[in-house]
Amino acid sequence: MLSATRAFTLKFSLPSFAFSTKTCMESPPRSPKANIFNSSCRSPSRKADAKDTGYASITLQEWQGWGTTSPVPAKVLEVVEDFKLLEKANDAQMTFGGSGGKLQGEFKIQEDKKHRATYEALGDSEKKIQFFSARQIACRVLGSRDYLCQKCWLPLEEDCMCSKVKHSSLWPGVRFWLYMHPKDFLRQNNTGKLLWQVFGVQSATLCLFGIPEHEEIMWNAFKLAGKDKVWCLYPNKNAVTMSVYDAFGQGFSADLEHSPTVEQTKSVWGEEDLPCISLVTGASTMHKLRPQPSWDRTCTAAAAIGLLSELQCLPGFNSCGLDKQVEALEDALVVLLEALTARRLRMGRSITRKVRHISNIC
């Protein structure tokens, strides 16, 4: 299976272009880590309303409101049902707070014991990953309900930036697939969400790592497009990559008929690796607030901007209007940076981070 990177894929109907943007994110539960700095302040505790019998259920409308097009994952619903049963058994109410919708209080203590026992009892590593992901996502959805805006993932009453984001139609020869770690899901400083905020969920599709329904949808789309039209951006460090020019600049034309929209790769195509591309690196706007550990890494939105910019410079793509789409995404990234900065200032927190590569950052 592809590494659990916070990813996006692009569908070039031409070369149905899928690519995964890699950050330093490990596959859970094998030491899942995020290299992203959480720039949001600690959110207030949020309790489940025991009188509201629908609180712990997640409807299709709510689920898809967070940026996904899939059905509600069965494992996520199963975890939510377990929460409800545990509440009744222990007479302890679910309380959420902090970043990522973390469980708090007595309920957290009881639930932590139960989920650890459940996790250890799962002998199959794939089932462990699925359980880990489902629990993370269930907590984040329940803990963010009525607190975060579903579109921009920022506190609804104070920091919602949706009115400032301008929408743009992505050239139909490209489709992004964002292969996202569960711990990146609903992060306030996540930039991948900007892709579907700007281009729409049909042009930028979310795939959550460890969620079978999501991964099946993504891999079926890849199979339908054909391996020669699927490209991975920021794969694992051992993958062989090509530049955008080498992949698309030599005799490639965008005037093609649009096609329909490492274990998994091997099962689909009989090979272990997807074709991989790399970008010319550089600091993004977000680097001022959320610096990356090295210059070969950048935030998701900046990677998408870099890709579209490099494609725009190629003869086969310079008539596709990618420069306008780059501008729209750049503007949205600035809006997000301003919203996060204003939040930190309002809470009396520093807006600067220790920067490892300060010499080239303006």
Coordinates of C-alpha atoms in Angstrom, one line a residue:
M1 CA 0.0 0.0 0.0
L2 CA 1.1 3.6 -0.6
S3 CA 2.5 5.2 2.5
A4 CA 0.0 7.1 4.5
T5 CA 1.0 10.5 3.4
R6 CA -1.2 13.5 3.6
A7 CA -1.8 13.4 -0.1
F8 CA -3.6 14.7 -3.0
T9 CA -4.0 13.2 -6.3
L10 CA -4.7 15.0 -9.5
K11 CA -6.7 13.5 -12.2
F12 CA -5.4 14.4 -15.6
S13 CA -7.9 13.0 -17.9
L14 CA -5.2 13.1 -20.3
P15 CA -2.8 11.3 -18.2
S16 CA -5.4 10.8 -15.6
F17 CA -3.2 12.4 -13.2
A18 CA -3.2 11.2 -9.7
F19 CA -0.5 12.2 -7.3
S20 CA 0.0 12.0 -3.6
T21 CA 1.7 14.9 -1.8
K22 CA 3.9 13.6 0.9
T23 CA 4.5 15.2 4.3
C24 CA 6.5 13.6 7.0
M25 CA 3.5 11.5 8.0
E26 CA 3.9 7.9 9.0
S27 CA 1.3 5.1 8.6
P28 CA -0.8 4.6 11.7
P29 CA -0.7 2.9 14.0
R30 CA 2.9 2.4 13.1
S31 CA 4.0 5.6 14.9
P32 CA 1.6 8.0 13.2
K33 CA 3.1 11.4 13.3
A34 CA 2.4 14.7 11.7
N35 CA 5.0 17.3 10.9
I36 CA 2.3 20.0 10.9
F37 CA 2.2 22.6 13.6
N38 CA -1.2 23.1 15.0
S39 CA -1.6 26.9 14.8
S40 CA -5.1 26.9 16.4
C41 CA -5.6 27.8 20.0
R42 CA -6.9 25.2 22.3
S43 CA -10.6 25.0 21.8
P44 CA -13.1 25.0 24.6
S45 CA -14.6 21.8 26.0
R46 CA -17.7 20.7 24.1
K47 CA -20.1 18.2 25.7
A48 CA -22.6 15.9 24.0
D49 CA -26.2 16.8 24.7
A50 CA -27.6 13.8 26.3
K51 CA -31.1 15.0 25.5
D52 CA -30.3 15.1 21.8
T53 CA -30.7 11.5 20.7
G54 CA -29.2 12.3 17.3
Y55 CA -26.0 13.7 18.7
A56 CA -23.9 10.6 18.3
S57 CA -25.1 9.7 14.9
I58 CA -23.4 10.9 11.8
T59 CA -25.8 11.5 8.9
L60 CA -24.7 11.3 5.2
Q61 CA -25.4 15.1 4.9
E62 CA -23.1 15.9 7.8
W63 CA -20.4 13.5 6.7
Q64 CA -20.3 14.9 3.2
G65 CA -20.4 18.4 4.5
W66 CA -16.8 18.0 5.8
G67 CA -15.5 17.7 2.3
T68 CA -15.9 14.0 1.3
T69 CA -18.2 12.4 -1.4
S70 CA -18.3 8.9 0.1
P71 CA -21.0 7.2 2.2
V72 CA -20.5 7.4 5.9
P73 CA -17.8 4.7 6.7
A74 CA -19.2 1.7 8.4
K75 CA -16.3 1.5 10.9
V76 CA -16.8 5.1 11.9
L77 CA -20.4 4.5 12.6
E78 CA -19.4 1.4 14.6
V79 CA -17.1 3.5 16.8
V80 CA -19.8 6.1 17.4
E81 CA -22.2 3.4 18.5
D82 CA -19.6 2.1 20.9
F83 CA -19.3 5.6 22.3
K84 CA -23.0 5.7 23.0
L85 CA -23.0 2.3 24.6
L86 CA -20.0 3.3 26.8
E87 CA -21.8 6.4 27.9
K88 CA -24.8 4.4 29.1
A89 CA -22.6 1.7 30.8
N90 CA -20.5 4.2 32.7
D91 CA -23.0 7.0 33.2
A92 CA -20.3 9.3 31.8
Q93 CA -21.0 11.9 29.1
M94 CA -18.8 12.4 26.1
T95 CA -16.7 15.6 26.4
F96 CA -14.5 16.9 23.6
G97 CA -11.9 19.7 23.6
G98 CA -8.6 20.8 22.3
S99 CA -7.4 20.3 18.8
G100 CA -8.6 17.3 16.8
G101 CA -11.8 16.8 18.9
K102 CA -10.0 15.0 21.7
L103 CA -12.0 13.1 24.2
Q104 CA -11.7 14.5 27.8
G105 CA -12.7 13.7 31.3
E106 CA -13.8 10.5 32.9
F107 CA -15.3 9.2 29.7
K108 CA -11.9 9.5 28.0
I109 CA -10.4 7.3 30.8
Q110 CA -12.9 4.6 30.3
E111 CA -12.9 4.8 26.5
D112 CA -9.1 4.7 26.4
K113 CA -9.0 1.4 28.3
K114 CA -11.6 0.0 26.0
H115 CA -10.1 1.1 22.7
R116 CA -6.6 -0.1 23.7
A117 CA -8.1 -3.6 24.6
T118 CA -9.9 -3.6 21.3
Y119 CA -6.9 -2.6 19.3
E120 CA -4.6 -5.2 20.9
A121 CA -7.2 -7.9 20.3
L122 CA -7.1 -7.3 16.6
G123 CA -4.4 -9.6 15.2
D124 CA -4.5 -8.4 11.6
S125 CA -2.5 -5.3 11.0
E126 CA -4.9 -4.0 8.3
K127 CA -7.8 -4.2 10.8
K128 CA -5.7 -2.3 13.4
I129 CA -5.1 0.5 10.9
Q130 CA -8.8 0.6 10.1
F131 CA -9.8 0.7 13.7
F132 CA -7.2 3.4 14.5
S133 CA -8.4 5.6 11.5
A134 CA -12.1 5.1 12.3
R135 CA -11.7 6.1 16.0
Q136 CA -9.6 9.2 15.1
I137 CA -12.2 10.3 12.5
A138 CA -15.2 9.6 14.7
C139 CA -13.7 11.7 17.5
R140 CA -12.8 14.5 15.2
V141 CA -16.3 14.7 13.6
L142 CA -18.2 14.5 16.9
G143 CA -15.8 16.9 18.7
S144 CA -15.9 19.5 15.9
R145 CA -19.7 19.5 15.4
D146 CA -21.2 23.0 15.8
Y147 CA -17.7 24.3 16.5
L148 CA -15.8 24.1 13.3
C149 CA -17.1 25.3 9.9
Q150 CA -17.6 22.2 7.8
K151 CA -16.0 23.9 4.7
C152 CA -13.0 25.7 6.0
W153 CA -12.4 23.7 9.2
L154 CA -12.0 26.9 11.3
P155 CA -14.0 27.9 14.4
L156 CA -17.4 28.8 13.0
E157 CA -18.3 31.9 15.0
E158 CA -14.9 33.5 15.1
D159 CA -12.7 32.6 12.2
C160 CA -14.7 31.2 9.3
M161 CA -13.0 32.3 6.1
C162 CA -15.5 30.9 3.5
S163 CA -16.8 34.3 2.4
K164 CA -13.3 35.4 1.4
V165 CA -12.5 32.3 -0.7
K166 CA -13.1 32.7 -4.5
H167 CA -14.1 29.6 -6.4
S168 CA -12.5 28.5 -9.6
S169 CA -13.2 25.8 -12.2
L170 CA -10.2 23.4 -12.4
W171 CA -9.2 22.5 -16.0
P172 CA -11.1 19.2 -16.6
G173 CA -8.0 17.3 -17.6
V174 CA -6.8 17.4 -14.0
R175 CA -8.2 15.8 -10.9
F176 CA -6.7 15.9 -7.4
W177 CA -6.9 13.0 -5.0
L178 CA -5.9 13.9 -1.5
Y179 CA -4.7 10.9 0.4
M180 CA -4.9 12.2 3.9
H181 CA -3.8 10.8 7.3
P182 CA -6.7 10.7 9.8
K183 CA -4.7 13.1 12.1
D184 CA -4.8 15.7 9.3
F185 CA -8.5 15.4 9.0
L186 CA -10.3 18.6 10.3
R187 CA -7.0 20.2 11.3
Q188 CA -7.5 23.9 11.3
N189 CA -4.2 24.6 9.6
N190 CA -4.6 21.9 7.0
T191 CA -4.2 23.4 3.5
G192 CA -5.4 20.4 1.5
K193 CA -9.0 21.5 2.2
L194 CA -8.4 24.6 0.1
L195 CA -8.3 22.4 -3.0
W196 CA -12.0 21.4 -2.8
Q197 CA -12.9 24.8 -1.4
V198 CA -11.6 26.5 -4.5
F199 CA -12.1 23.8 -7.1
G200 CA -15.0 21.7 -5.7
V201 CA -15.2 18.1 -4.4
Q202 CA -15.5 16.6 -7.9
S203 CA -12.1 18.1 -8.9
A204 CA -10.4 17.5 -5.6
T205 CA -11.4 14.3 -3.8
L206 CA -10.6 13.4 -0.3
C207 CA -9.4 9.9 0.5
L208 CA -8.8 9.1 4.2
F209 CA -6.1 6.6 4.9
G210 CA -7.4 3.4 6.6
I211 CA -11.0 4.0 5.5
P212 CA -11.8 1.1 3.2
E213 CA -14.7 2.9 1.5
H214 CA -12.5 5.8 0.6
E215 CA -9.5 3.7 -0.6
E216 CA -11.8 1.5 -2.7
I217 CA -13.3 4.6 -4.4
M218 CA -9.8 6.0 -5.1
W219 CA -8.3 2.8 -6.4
N220 CA -11.3 2.1 -8.6
A221 CA -10.9 5.6 -10.1
F222 CA -7.2 4.9 -10.7
K223 CA -7.9 1.6 -12.4
L224 CA -10.5 3.1 -14.6
A225 CA -8.2 6.0 -15.6
G226 CA -5.3 3.6 -16.4
K227 CA -1.8 3.6 -14.8
D228 CA -0.3 5.8 -17.5
K229 CA -2.7 8.6 -16.4
V230 CA -2.0 8.3 -12.6
W231 CA 0.9 10.1 -11.0
C232 CA 2.0 10.3 -7.4
L233 CA 3.4 13.5 -6.0
Y234 CA 5.7 13.2 -2.9
P235 CA 5.8 9.4 -2.6
N236 CA 8.0 7.6 -0.1
K237 CA 11.6 8.7 -0.1
N238 CA 12.9 5.6 -1.9
A239 CA 10.7 6.1 -5.0
V240 CA 12.2 7.1 -8.3
T241 CA 10.7 10.4 -9.5
M242 CA 10.5 12.4 -12.7
S243 CA 10.3 16.1 -13.2
V244 CA 7.1 17.6 -14.5
Y245 CA 8.9 18.5 -17.7
D246 CA 10.2 14.9 -18.2
A247 CA 6.8 13.5 -17.5
F248 CA 4.7 15.9 -19.6
G249 CA 6.9 18.3 -21.5
Q250 CA 8.2 16.2 -24.4
G251 CA 5.6 15.8 -27.1
F252 CA 2.7 15.7 -24.7
S253 CA -0.4 17.6 -25.8
A254 CA -3.4 18.6 -23.6
D255 CA -5.7 18.4 -26.6
L256 CA -6.7 14.8 -25.9
E257 CA -10.1 13.2 -25.4
H258 CA -10.8 13.2 -21.6
S259 CA -11.0 9.7 -20.1
P260 CA -13.6 8.8 -17.4
T261 CA -13.3 9.6 -14.3
V262 CA 3.0 -1.2 -2.5
E263 CA 0.4 -3.9 -2.4
Q264 CA -2.7 -2.1 -3.7
T265 CA -0.9 -0.9 -6.8
K266 CA 0.4 -4.4 -7.4
S267 CA -3.1 -5.9 -7.1
V268 CA -4.5 -3.4 -9.6
W269 CA -1.7 -3.3 -12.2
G270 CA 0.6 -6.1 -11.3
E271 CA 3.4 -3.6 -10.3
E272 CA 4.4 -2.2 -6.9
D273 CA 4.8 1.5 -7.7
L274 CA 2.9 4.3 -9.2
P275 CA 4.7 6.6 -11.6
C276 CA 6.0 9.5 -9.4
I277 CA 6.8 13.1 -10.1
S278 CA 8.7 15.8 -8.1
L279 CA 8.5 19.5 -8.2
V280 CA 10.9 22.4 -8.0
T281 CA 10.9 23.1 -4.3
G282 CA 10.4 26.4 -2.5
A283 CA 8.7 27.9 0.6
S284 CA 5.0 28.5 0.5
T285 CA 3.1 31.4 2.1
M286 CA 2.2 29.1 5.0
H287 CA 5.9 28.5 5.7
K288 CA 5.9 31.8 7.7
L289 CA 3.5 30.3 10.2
R290 CA 4.0 26.6 9.8
P291 CA 7.6 25.8 8.5
Q292 CA 8.4 22.5 7.1
P293 CA 11.4 20.5 8.4
S294 CA 13.3 20.6 5.1
W295 CA 13.1 22.3 1.7
D296 CA 11.9 19.2 -0.1
R297 CA 8.6 19.4 1.7
T298 CA 5.8 21.9 1.5
C299 CA 2.2 22.2 2.4
T300 CA -0.4 20.5 0.2
A301 CA -1.9 23.6 -1.3
A302 CA 1.6 25.0 -2.2
A303 CA 2.4 21.6 -3.8
A304 CA -0.7 21.9 -6.0
I305 CA 0.2 25.5 -6.9
G306 CA 3.7 24.3 -7.8
L307 CA 2.4 21.5 -10.0
L308 CA -0.1 23.7 -11.9
S309 CA 2.5 26.4 -12.3
E310 CA 5.1 24.1 -13.8
L311 CA 2.5 22.6 -16.1
Q312 CA 1.4 26.1 -17.2
C313 CA 5.0 26.6 -18.5
L314 CA 4.8 23.6 -20.8
P315 CA 3.8 24.2 -24.4
G316 CA 1.1 21.5 -24.2
F317 CA -0.6 23.2 -21.3
N318 CA -0.2 26.9 -21.7
S319 CA -3.6 27.3 -23.2
C320 CA -5.5 25.6 -20.4
G321 CA -5.8 28.6 -18.1
L322 CA -3.9 27.0 -15.3
D323 CA -2.4 30.3 -14.3
K324 CA -5.8 31.6 -13.3
Q325 CA -6.4 28.5 -11.2
V326 CA -3.0 29.0 -9.6
E327 CA -3.9 32.5 -8.7
A328 CA -7.2 31.4 -7.1
L329 CA -5.4 28.8 -5.0
E330 CA -2.7 31.2 -4.0
D331 CA -5.3 33.8 -2.9
A332 CA -7.1 31.1 -0.8
L333 CA -3.8 30.2 0.9
V334 CA -3.2 33.8 1.8
V335 CA -6.8 34.0 3.3
L336 CA -6.1 30.9 5.4
L337 CA -2.8 32.3 6.6
E338 CA -4.4 35.6 7.6
A339 CA -7.3 33.8 9.4
L340 CA -4.8 31.6 11.4
T341 CA -2.6 34.6 12.2
A342 CA -5.6 36.7 13.3
R343 CA -6.7 33.9 15.6
R344 CA -3.3 33.5 17.2
L345 CA -3.0 37.3 17.8
R346 CA -6.5 37.4 19.3
M347 CA -5.5 34.6 21.7
G348 CA -2.3 36.4 22.6
R349 CA -0.1 33.8 21.0
S350 CA 3.1 34.2 18.9
I351 CA 2.7 34.3 15.1
T352 CA 6.2 33.3 14.5
R353 CA 7.8 29.8 14.5
K354 CA 11.4 28.7 14.9
V355 CA 12.4 28.5 11.2
R356 CA 15.1 26.0 10.2
H357 CA 15.7 27.5 6.8
I358 CA 15.3 31.3 7.5
S359 CA 17.9 32.5 4.9
N360 CA 15.6 32.0 2.0
I361 CA 12.3 33.1 3.6
C362 CA 11.0 36.6 3.1

